[in-house]
C-alpha atoms as an extended CHARMM CRD file, in Angstrom:
* protein
*
       188  EXT
         1         1  MET       CA             -3.3500000000       30.9240000000       24.7070000000  PROA      1               0.0000000000
         2         2  THR       CA             -2.3920000000       27.3070000000       23.9750000000  PROA      2               0.0000000000
         3         3  SER       CA             -1.3240000000       25.0420000000       26.7830000000  PROA      3               0.0000000000
         4         4  LEU       CA              1.6510000000       22.7040000000       26.3970000000  PROA      4               0.0000000000
         5         5  ASN       CA              1.2540000000       19.0680000000       27.2560000000  PROA      5               0.0000000000
         6         6  LYS       CA              3.9320000000       16.7050000000       28.5600000000  PROA      6               0.0000000000
         7         7  THR       CA              4.7330000000       15.3810000000       25.0580000000  PROA      7               0.0000000000
         8         8  ASP       CA              5.2910000000       18.8980000000       23.7090000000  PROA      8               0.0000000000
         9         9  LEU       CA              7.6050000000       19.7170000000       26.5980000000  PROA      9               0.0000000000
        10        10  LEU       CA              9.5640000000       16.4960000000       26.1490000000  PROA      10              0.0000000000
        11        11  PHE       CA              9.9230000000       17.1730000000       22.4230000000  PROA      11              0.0000000000
        12        12  PHE       CA             11.0960000000       20.7220000000       23.1080000000  PROA      12              0.0000000000
        13        13  TRP       CA             13.5770000000       19.5610000000       25.7950000000  PROA      13              0.0000000000
        14        14  THR       CA             15.0360000000       16.8800000000       23.5060000000  PROA      14              0.0000000000
        15        15  TRP       CA             15.3670000000       19.3310000000       20.6250000000  PROA      15              0.0000000000
        16        16  TRP       CA             16.8260000000       22.1010000000       22.7950000000  PROA      16              0.0000000000
        17        17  THR       CA             19.4160000000       19.9160000000       24.5350000000  PROA      17              0.0000000000
        18        18  GLY       CA             20.3420000000       18.4480000000       21.1520000000  PROA      18              0.0000000000
        19        19  GLN       CA             21.0210000000       21.9490000000       19.8300000000  PROA      19              0.0000000000
        20        20  LEU       CA             23.1130000000       22.8530000000       22.8720000000  PROA      20              0.0000000000
        21        21  LYS       CA             25.1140000000       19.6220000000       22.8010000000  PROA      21              0.0000000000
        22        22  GLN       CA             27.6460000000       20.9510000000       20.2930000000  PROA      22              0.0000000000
        23        23  PHE       CA             28.6840000000       23.7200000000       22.6890000000  PROA      23              0.0000000000
        24        24  VAL       CA             29.3710000000       21.4570000000       25.6690000000  PROA      24              0.0000000000
        25        25  PRO       CA             32.8320000000       19.8440000000       25.9430000000  PROA      25              0.0000000000
        26        26  GLU       CA             32.7520000000       16.0650000000       25.3470000000  PROA      26              0.0000000000
        27        27  ARG       CA             33.9690000000       15.1360000000       28.8490000000  PROA      27              0.0000000000
        28        28  ILE       CA             31.2020000000       17.2130000000       30.4780000000  PROA      28              0.0000000000
        29        29  ARG       CA             28.4800000000       16.3110000000       27.9630000000  PROA      29              0.0000000000
        30        30  GLY       CA             27.8450000000       12.9020000000       29.5250000000  PROA      30              0.0000000000
        31        31  TRP       CA             27.1740000000       14.4250000000       32.9640000000  PROA      31              0.0000000000
        32        32  PHE       CA             24.1680000000       16.4950000000       31.9220000000  PROA      32              0.0000000000
        33        33  LEU       CA             22.8270000000       15.4060000000       28.5830000000  PROA      33              0.0000000000
        34        34  VAL       CA             21.0660000000       12.1430000000       27.8750000000  PROA      34              0.0000000000
        35        35  ARG       CA             22.8620000000        9.8380000000       25.4890000000  PROA      35              0.0000000000
        36        36  GLU       CA             21.4300000000        8.1830000000       22.4690000000  PROA      36              0.0000000000
        37        37  GLY       CA             22.2810000000        4.5190000000       22.3000000000  PROA      37              0.0000000000
        38        38  HSD       CA             22.2880000000        1.7020000000       19.8170000000  PROA      38              0.0000000000
        39        39  VAL       CA             22.0320000000       -1.8820000000       21.0430000000  PROA      39              0.0000000000
        40        40  ALA       CA             22.0790000000       -5.0470000000       18.9360000000  PROA      40              0.0000000000
        41        41  LEU       CA             20.7820000000       -8.3740000000       20.2160000000  PROA      41              0.0000000000
        42        42  GLU       CA             21.9560000000      -11.4720000000       18.3550000000  PROA      42              0.0000000000
        43        43  MET       CA             20.4320000000      -14.8380000000       19.1980000000  PROA      43              0.0000000000
        44        44  SER       CA             21.7160000000      -18.2430000000       18.2010000000  PROA      44              0.0000000000
        45        45  ASP       CA             20.2970000000      -21.5750000000       19.3230000000  PROA      45              0.0000000000
        46        46  LYS       CA             22.0050000000      -21.3640000000       22.7090000000  PROA      46              0.0000000000
        47        47  GLN       CA             23.3730000000      -17.8590000000       23.1340000000  PROA      47              0.0000000000
        48        48  LEU       CA             22.3460000000      -14.2040000000       23.3180000000  PROA      48              0.0000000000
        49        49  THR       CA             24.9900000000      -11.6100000000       22.4700000000  PROA      49              0.0000000000
        50        50  VAL       CA             24.3990000000       -7.9580000000       23.3820000000  PROA      50              0.0000000000
        51        51  SER       CA             26.4740000000       -5.3330000000       21.5710000000  PROA      51              0.0000000000
        52        52  ARG       CA             26.3220000000       -1.6880000000       22.6340000000  PROA      52              0.0000000000
        53        53  PHE       CA             27.3610000000        1.0740000000       20.2370000000  PROA      53              0.0000000000
        54        54  ASP       CA             28.1000000000        4.7840000000       20.5950000000  PROA      54              0.0000000000
        55        55  GLU       CA             25.7690000000        7.5390000000       19.3920000000  PROA      55              0.0000000000
        56        56  SER       CA             26.9680000000        7.1840000000       15.7980000000  PROA      56              0.0000000000
        57        57  ALA       CA             26.2890000000        3.4080000000       15.8960000000  PROA      57              0.0000000000
        58        58  GLU       CA             29.7630000000        2.8860000000       14.4470000000  PROA      58              0.0000000000
        59        59  ALA       CA             32.0100000000        2.2240000000       17.4540000000  PROA      59              0.0000000000
        60        60  GLN       CA             31.2080000000       -0.7580000000       19.6350000000  PROA      60              0.0000000000
        61        61  ILE       CA             31.3660000000        0.1860000000       23.3180000000  PROA      61              0.0000000000
        62        62  GLU       CA             30.7060000000       -3.1860000000       24.8700000000  PROA      62              0.0000000000
        63        63  ARG       CA             29.8340000000       -6.7790000000       23.9670000000  PROA      63              0.0000000000
        64        64  GLU       CA             28.5790000000       -9.4390000000       26.3520000000  PROA      64              0.0000000000
        65        65  SER       CA             27.1700000000      -12.9240000000       25.8250000000  PROA      65              0.0000000000
        66        66  PHE       CA             24.7300000000      -15.0170000000       27.8480000000  PROA      66              0.0000000000
        67        67  THR       CA             23.5150000000      -18.5740000000       27.4540000000  PROA      67              0.0000000000
        68        68  LEU       CA             19.8120000000      -18.4160000000       26.6780000000  PROA      68              0.0000000000
        69        69  ASP       CA             18.9660000000      -20.4860000000       29.7570000000  PROA      69              0.0000000000
        70        70  GLU       CA             20.7800000000      -18.0470000000       32.0560000000  PROA      70              0.0000000000
        71        71  VAL       CA             19.4640000000      -14.6740000000       30.8620000000  PROA      71              0.0000000000
        72        72  ASP       CA             18.8700000000      -12.5040000000       33.9370000000  PROA      72              0.0000000000
        73        73  THR       CA             16.2820000000       -9.8940000000       32.9110000000  PROA      73              0.0000000000
        74        74  GLU       CA             17.5190000000       -7.2880000000       35.3720000000  PROA      74              0.0000000000
        75        75  GLN       CA             21.1610000000       -7.7270000000       34.3340000000  PROA      75              0.0000000000
        76        76  LEU       CA             20.1650000000       -7.6200000000       30.6560000000  PROA      76              0.0000000000
        77        77  SER       CA             18.1390000000       -4.4280000000       31.1290000000  PROA      77              0.0000000000
        78        78  GLN       CA             20.9910000000       -2.7760000000       33.0130000000  PROA      78              0.0000000000
        79        79  LEU       CA             23.4770000000       -3.7610000000       30.3080000000  PROA      79              0.0000000000
        80        80  ILE       CA             21.2760000000       -2.3740000000       27.5450000000  PROA      80              0.0000000000
        81        81  MET       CA             20.5370000000        0.9150000000       29.3100000000  PROA      81              0.0000000000
        82        82  ARG       CA             23.8710000000        1.5900000000       31.0560000000  PROA      82              0.0000000000
        83        83  GLY       CA             24.6000000000        5.2490000000       30.2700000000  PROA      83              0.0000000000
        84        84  PHE       CA             21.7760000000        5.5310000000       27.7350000000  PROA      84              0.0000000000
        85        85  ASP       CA             18.3400000000        7.1480000000       27.8760000000  PROA      85              0.0000000000
        86        86  ARG       CA             15.7300000000        4.5310000000       26.8790000000  PROA      86              0.0000000000
        87        87  ARG       CA             13.6810000000        7.0520000000       24.9330000000  PROA      87              0.0000000000
        88        88  MET       CA             16.7400000000        7.6640000000       22.7700000000  PROA      88              0.0000000000
        89        89  THR       CA             18.0290000000        4.0810000000       22.5400000000  PROA      89              0.0000000000
        90        90  ARG       CA             17.3400000000        1.8980000000       19.5210000000  PROA      90              0.0000000000
        91        91  VAL       CA             17.3310000000       -1.8560000000       20.0920000000  PROA      91              0.0000000000
        92        92  THR       CA             17.8700000000       -4.0420000000       17.0400000000  PROA      92              0.0000000000
        93        93  LEU       CA             17.3060000000       -7.7780000000       16.8780000000  PROA      93              0.0000000000
        94        94  ARG       CA             19.8720000000       -9.1790000000       14.4460000000  PROA      94              0.0000000000
        95        95  LEU       CA             19.0480000000      -12.4720000000       12.8350000000  PROA      95              0.0000000000
        96        96  SER       CA             21.8560000000      -14.9200000000       12.1570000000  PROA      96              0.0000000000
        97        97  THR       CA             22.3910000000      -16.0790000000        8.5850000000  PROA      97              0.0000000000
        98        98  ASN       CA             20.9170000000      -19.5030000000        9.3660000000  PROA      98              0.0000000000
        99        99  GLN       CA             17.6210000000      -17.8290000000       10.3970000000  PROA      99              0.0000000000
       100       100  VAL       CA             17.1930000000      -16.1070000000        7.0180000000  PROA      100             0.0000000000
       101       101  LEU       CA             16.5430000000      -17.5240000000        3.5630000000  PROA      101             0.0000000000
       102       102  ARG       CA             18.7530000000      -15.7160000000        1.0500000000  PROA      102             0.0000000000
       103       103  LYS       CA             18.5680000000      -15.9710000000       -2.6900000000  PROA      103             0.0000000000
       104       104  VAL       CA             20.2190000000      -14.0640000000       -5.5180000000  PROA      104             0.0000000000
       105       105  ILE       CA             17.7200000000      -13.2650000000       -8.2540000000  PROA      105             0.0000000000
       106       106  GLN       CA             17.8830000000      -11.4760000000      -11.5900000000  PROA      106             0.0000000000
       107       107  VAL       CA             15.2970000000       -8.7990000000      -12.3650000000  PROA      107             0.0000000000
       108       108  PRO       CA             14.9140000000       -6.1570000000      -15.0890000000  PROA      108             0.0000000000
       109       109  THR       CA             16.5750000000       -2.7880000000      -14.3770000000  PROA      109             0.0000000000
       110       110  ALA       CA             13.1800000000       -1.1720000000      -14.9530000000  PROA      110             0.0000000000
       111       111  LEU       CA             12.2520000000       -2.3500000000      -11.4540000000  PROA      111             0.0000000000
       112       112  GLU       CA             15.1890000000       -0.5860000000       -9.7920000000  PROA      112             0.0000000000
       113       113  GLU       CA             13.3730000000        2.5720000000       -8.7230000000  PROA      113             0.0000000000
       114       114  ASN       CA             10.5890000000        0.6530000000       -6.9140000000  PROA      114             0.0000000000
       115       115  LEU       CA             12.4040000000       -2.6410000000       -6.4960000000  PROA      115             0.0000000000
       116       116  LYS       CA             11.0720000000       -3.6520000000       -3.1140000000  PROA      116             0.0000000000
       117       117  GLU       CA              7.4910000000       -2.7660000000       -3.9520000000  PROA      117             0.0000000000
       118       118  ALA       CA              7.6910000000       -4.5310000000       -7.3190000000  PROA      118             0.0000000000
       119       119  LEU       CA              9.1290000000       -7.7000000000       -5.7890000000  PROA      119             0.0000000000
       120       120  SER       CA              6.4880000000       -7.7290000000       -3.0630000000  PROA      120             0.0000000000
       121       121  TYR       CA              3.9700000000       -8.8050000000       -5.7180000000  PROA      121             0.0000000000
       122       122  ASP       CA              6.1390000000      -11.7300000000       -6.9130000000  PROA      122             0.0000000000
       123       123  LEU       CA              7.5860000000      -13.1060000000       -3.6820000000  PROA      123             0.0000000000
       124       124  ASP       CA              5.8430000000      -16.4500000000       -4.0580000000  PROA      124             0.0000000000
       125       125  ARG       CA              7.7320000000      -16.9030000000       -7.3530000000  PROA      125             0.0000000000
       126       126  TYR       CA             11.0940000000      -16.6710000000       -5.5720000000  PROA      126             0.0000000000
       127       127  THR       CA             10.3310000000      -18.2800000000       -2.2020000000  PROA      127             0.0000000000
       128       128  PRO       CA              8.3040000000      -21.2020000000       -0.8430000000  PROA      128             0.0000000000
       129       129  PHE       CA              6.1680000000      -18.7280000000        1.1390000000  PROA      129             0.0000000000
       130       130  LYS       CA              3.1340000000      -16.5990000000        0.4750000000  PROA      130             0.0000000000
       131       131  PRO       CA              3.9010000000      -12.8420000000        0.7900000000  PROA      131             0.0000000000
       132       132  GLU       CA              1.7470000000      -12.4810000000        3.9200000000  PROA      132             0.0000000000
       133       133  GLN       CA              3.8470000000      -15.1630000000        5.6770000000  PROA      133             0.0000000000
       134       134  ILE       CA              7.1920000000      -13.3460000000        5.4720000000  PROA      134             0.0000000000
       135       135  TYR       CA              9.2710000000      -10.2550000000        6.0950000000  PROA      135             0.0000000000
       136       136  PHE       CA             11.7860000000       -9.4610000000        3.3900000000  PROA      136             0.0000000000
       137       137  ASP       CA             14.4040000000       -7.0370000000        2.1990000000  PROA      137             0.0000000000
       138       138  VAL       CA             16.4190000000       -6.6270000000       -0.9750000000  PROA      138             0.0000000000
       139       139  HSD       CA             19.9000000000       -5.3950000000       -1.7880000000  PROA      139             0.0000000000
       140       140  VAL       CA             21.1760000000       -4.6730000000       -5.3010000000  PROA      140             0.0000000000
       141       141  LEU       CA             24.4280000000       -6.5660000000       -5.7860000000  PROA      141             0.0000000000
       142       142  SER       CA             25.1900000000       -5.4960000000       -9.3500000000  PROA      142             0.0000000000
       143       143  LYS       CA             23.7400000000       -3.9210000000      -12.4610000000  PROA      143             0.0000000000
       144       144  ASP       CA             24.3260000000       -5.1980000000      -15.9770000000  PROA      144             0.0000000000
       145       145  ASN       CA             23.6060000000       -2.4030000000      -18.4440000000  PROA      145             0.0000000000
       146       146  GLU       CA             24.1040000000       -4.6930000000      -21.4690000000  PROA      146             0.0000000000
       147       147  SER       CA             21.3720000000       -7.1140000000      -20.5020000000  PROA      147             0.0000000000
       148       148  ASN       CA             19.3800000000       -4.5100000000      -18.5260000000  PROA      148             0.0000000000
       149       149  THR       CA             19.2670000000       -6.7030000000      -15.4330000000  PROA      149             0.0000000000
       150       150  LEU       CA             19.9380000000       -6.3080000000      -11.7390000000  PROA      150             0.0000000000
       151       151  SER       CA             21.4560000000       -8.9900000000       -9.5740000000  PROA      151             0.0000000000
       152       152  VAL       CA             19.5380000000       -8.7150000000       -6.2910000000  PROA      152             0.0000000000
       153       153  LEU       CA             19.9850000000      -10.3760000000       -2.9250000000  PROA      153             0.0000000000
       154       154  LEU       CA             16.5580000000      -11.2790000000       -1.5670000000  PROA      154             0.0000000000
       155       155  ALA       CA             16.5380000000      -11.9080000000        2.2080000000  PROA      155             0.0000000000
       156       156  VAL       CA             13.4100000000      -13.5560000000        3.6120000000  PROA      156             0.0000000000
       157       157  VAL       CA             12.3470000000      -14.6640000000        7.0820000000  PROA      157             0.0000000000
       158       158  ALA       CA              9.0800000000      -16.2450000000        8.1770000000  PROA      158             0.0000000000
       159       159  LYS       CA              6.9570000000      -13.8960000000       10.2910000000  PROA      159             0.0000000000
       160       160  LYS       CA              6.1990000000      -16.7050000000       12.7530000000  PROA      160             0.0000000000
       161       161  ASN       CA              9.9380000000      -17.1260000000       13.4290000000  PROA      161             0.0000000000
       162       162  VAL       CA             10.4030000000      -13.4000000000       14.0490000000  PROA      162             0.0000000000
       163       163  ARG       CA              7.3270000000      -13.3000000000       16.2790000000  PROA      163             0.0000000000
       164       164  GLY       CA              8.7430000000      -16.1690000000       18.3410000000  PROA      164             0.0000000000
       165       165  LEU       CA             12.0850000000      -14.3880000000       18.7870000000  PROA      165             0.0000000000
       166       166  LEU       CA             10.3800000000      -11.0940000000       19.6380000000  PROA      166             0.0000000000
       167       167  GLN       CA              8.1580000000      -12.8040000000       22.2240000000  PROA      167             0.0000000000
       168       168  ARG       CA             11.2340000000      -14.2820000000       23.8660000000  PROA      168             0.0000000000
       169       169  VAL       CA             13.0360000000      -10.9220000000       23.9180000000  PROA      169             0.0000000000
       170       170  ASN       CA              9.9030000000       -9.1200000000       25.1440000000  PROA      170             0.0000000000
       171       171  GLY       CA              9.6990000000      -11.7240000000       27.9110000000  PROA      171             0.0000000000
       172       172  TRP       CA             13.0660000000      -10.4130000000       29.1110000000  PROA      172             0.0000000000
       173       173  GLY       CA             11.5390000000       -6.9170000000       29.3370000000  PROA      173             0.0000000000
       174       174  VAL       CA             13.2660000000       -5.6100000000       26.1950000000  PROA      174             0.0000000000
       175       175  GLU       CA             11.3870000000       -3.7240000000       23.4900000000  PROA      175             0.0000000000
       176       176  VAL       CA             12.8380000000       -4.1940000000       19.9820000000  PROA      176             0.0000000000
       177       177  ASP       CA             12.7320000000       -1.2680000000       17.5450000000  PROA      177             0.0000000000
       178       178  ASN       CA             13.7750000000       -3.1050000000       14.3800000000  PROA      178             0.0000000000
       179       179  VAL       CA             14.9430000000       -6.4440000000       13.0110000000  PROA      179             0.0000000000
       180       180  GLN       CA             17.8060000000       -6.9040000000       10.5850000000  PROA      180             0.0000000000
       181       181  MET       CA             20.2230000000       -9.4020000000        9.0980000000  PROA      181             0.0000000000
       182       182  ALA       CA             23.7500000000       -8.6130000000        7.9770000000  PROA      182             0.0000000000
       183       183  GLY       CA             23.0630000000       -4.9180000000        7.4160000000  PROA      183             0.0000000000
       184       184  THR       CA             19.6170000000       -5.3100000000        5.8870000000  PROA      184             0.0000000000
       185       185  ARG       CA             16.5000000000       -4.0230000000        7.6260000000  PROA      185             0.0000000000
       186       186  MET       CA             13.7080000000       -6.5440000000        7.3280000000  PROA      186             0.0000000000
       187       187  SER       CA             10.2320000000       -5.2870000000        6.5460000000  PROA      187             0.0000000000
       188       188  GLY       CA              6.8680000000       -6.8110000000        5.7600000000  PROA      188             0.0000000000
């Protein structure tokens, strides 16, 4: 007979309560079931803005701003977790447009299927950085079938800048799950 460990039990409990959730009326659901949360942190030079979203990540529940010099770690943690279960809460660090280098480039449509992978080999052609120095993402803006080209938005941020922001946020006791800019998820 196999014994269950704590992780197996937690996985089962999360799955089981998720299956039962649809049968519980909305007003009662919050009393018993843990809630999934989505939190976005946006940092400018002088301000931190925390936005909390519902389970679908579409409707903003709450938005609060702090000056960076006055961030109270306990207050910030309470704001992020209020009504959410941390194990089911995603925290996103959103970079402002002035923290990200953006460039529109033209590439052959043949690259479309593996666009990100293909561009990862040529990043130093499009940016002043070596590929190992940056995180990047791409978004197809348009496709020209006549010239067989794609117009692509290339978003790039230096890894050292992201590390600095993450260290600051981690110093407040917040663990970031992903980093993005204007709807793009940055990756390395």
